[in-house]
Coordinates of C-alpha atoms and ligand atoms in Angstrom, one line a residue:
M1 CA -10.2 -1.0 -16.8
K2 CA -8.3 -4.1 -15.9
M3 CA -9.7 -6.2 -13.1
I4 CA -7.6 -6.8 -10.0
N5 CA -6.9 -10.5 -10.7
E6 CA -5.7 -9.6 -14.2
L7 CA -3.3 -7.0 -12.7
C8 CA -2.0 -9.7 -10.2
K9 CA -1.3 -12.0 -13.1
Q10 CA 0.4 -9.3 -15.1
A11 CA 2.5 -8.1 -12.2
Y12 CA 3.6 -11.6 -11.4
E13 CA 4.4 -12.4 -15.1
T14 CA 6.4 -9.2 -15.5
A15 CA 8.4 -9.9 -12.3
K16 CA 8.9 -13.5 -13.4
S17 CA 10.2 -12.4 -16.8
K18 CA 12.7 -10.1 -15.1
G19 CA 14.1 -13.0 -13.1
W20 CA 12.5 -12.1 -9.7
H21 CA 10.9 -15.6 -9.4
D22 CA 13.7 -17.8 -10.7
E23 CA 13.9 -19.3 -7.2
P24 CA 10.8 -19.7 -5.0
R25 CA 10.3 -16.6 -2.9
E26 CA 9.3 -16.8 0.7
T27 CA 6.1 -15.0 1.6
G28 CA 7.9 -13.1 4.4
T29 CA 10.3 -11.7 1.8
L30 CA 7.6 -10.5 -0.5
L31 CA 5.7 -9.0 2.5
A32 CA 8.9 -7.1 3.5
L33 CA 9.2 -5.8 0.0
I34 CA 5.6 -4.5 0.2
H35 CA 6.6 -2.8 3.5
S36 CA 9.7 -1.2 1.9
E37 CA 7.4 0.4 -0.7
V38 CA 5.2 1.8 2.1
S39 CA 8.3 3.3 3.7
E40 CA 9.2 4.9 0.4
A41 CA 5.7 6.4 0.2
L42 CA 6.1 7.7 3.7
E43 CA 9.4 9.4 2.8
A44 CA 7.9 10.9 -0.4
D45 CA 5.1 12.3 1.7
R46 CA 7.5 13.7 4.3
K47 CA 9.3 15.5 1.5
G48 CA 6.0 16.8 0.1
D49 CA 6.7 15.0 -3.2
A50 CA 3.2 14.2 -4.4
E51 CA 4.3 12.8 -7.7
N52 CA 6.7 10.3 -6.1
F53 CA 4.2 9.5 -3.3
L54 CA 1.7 8.4 -6.0
E55 CA 4.4 6.3 -7.7
E56 CA 5.3 4.6 -4.4
M57 CA 1.6 3.9 -3.8
A58 CA 1.5 2.2 -7.2
D59 CA 4.6 0.2 -6.2
V60 CA 2.8 -1.0 -3.0
C61 CA 0.0 -2.2 -5.1
I62 CA 2.3 -3.8 -7.7
R63 CA 4.1 -5.7 -4.9
V64 CA 0.8 -6.9 -3.5
F65 CA -0.4 -7.9 -6.9
D66 CA 2.9 -9.8 -7.6
L67 CA 2.6 -11.7 -4.3
C68 CA -1.0 -12.6 -4.9
G69 CA -0.3 -13.5 -8.6
S70 CA 2.5 -15.7 -7.6
R71 CA 0.2 -17.7 -5.2
T72 CA -2.8 -17.5 -7.6
L73 CA -4.8 -15.9 -4.8
D74 CA -8.2 -14.4 -5.7
L75 CA -7.4 -10.9 -4.4
E76 CA -10.3 -9.4 -6.3
K77 CA -12.9 -11.5 -4.4
A78 CA -11.2 -11.0 -1.1
I79 CA -11.2 -7.2 -1.5
V80 CA -14.9 -7.1 -2.6
D81 CA -15.9 -9.4 0.2
K82 CA -13.9 -7.4 2.8
M83 CA -15.2 -4.1 1.6
E84 CA -18.8 -5.4 1.8
R85 CA -18.1 -6.7 5.4
N86 CA -16.6 -3.3 6.4
K87 CA -19.8 -1.6 5.4
G88 CA -21.6 -3.6 8.1
R89 CA -19.2 -2.7 10.9
T90 CA -20.1 -0.4 13.7
Y91 CA -19.0 3.3 13.9
K92 CA -15.2 3.2 14.6
H93 CA -15.7 -0.5 14.9
G94 CA -17.1 -0.3 18.4
G95 CA -14.9 2.4 19.9
K96 CA -11.4 1.9 18.5
A97 CA -9.2 5.1 18.6
Y98 CA -7.7 4.5 15.2
Ligands
LIG101 MG1 9.4 2.3 -4.9

């Protein structure tokens, strides 16, 4: 099982090798592309296409990994830290509806 930071490095290197980082990419653009994959997952779910839904969820992760890989961000530590912090939060985080 590859660790998350290795997947970030690999996603970035693959995108770079395909020309997607020939010019510096704005963070906002990369975030919009992550969002586009979330929308594709929504459409797959609305169609009841479970196989495509899972593929789009993978695309969401790959886009996140690419962004973090391109910025050399320690996503793995951030996820572990945040998941640990979430364990200590109150039920429904103090009364949020969702
Ligand atoms: Mg997609």
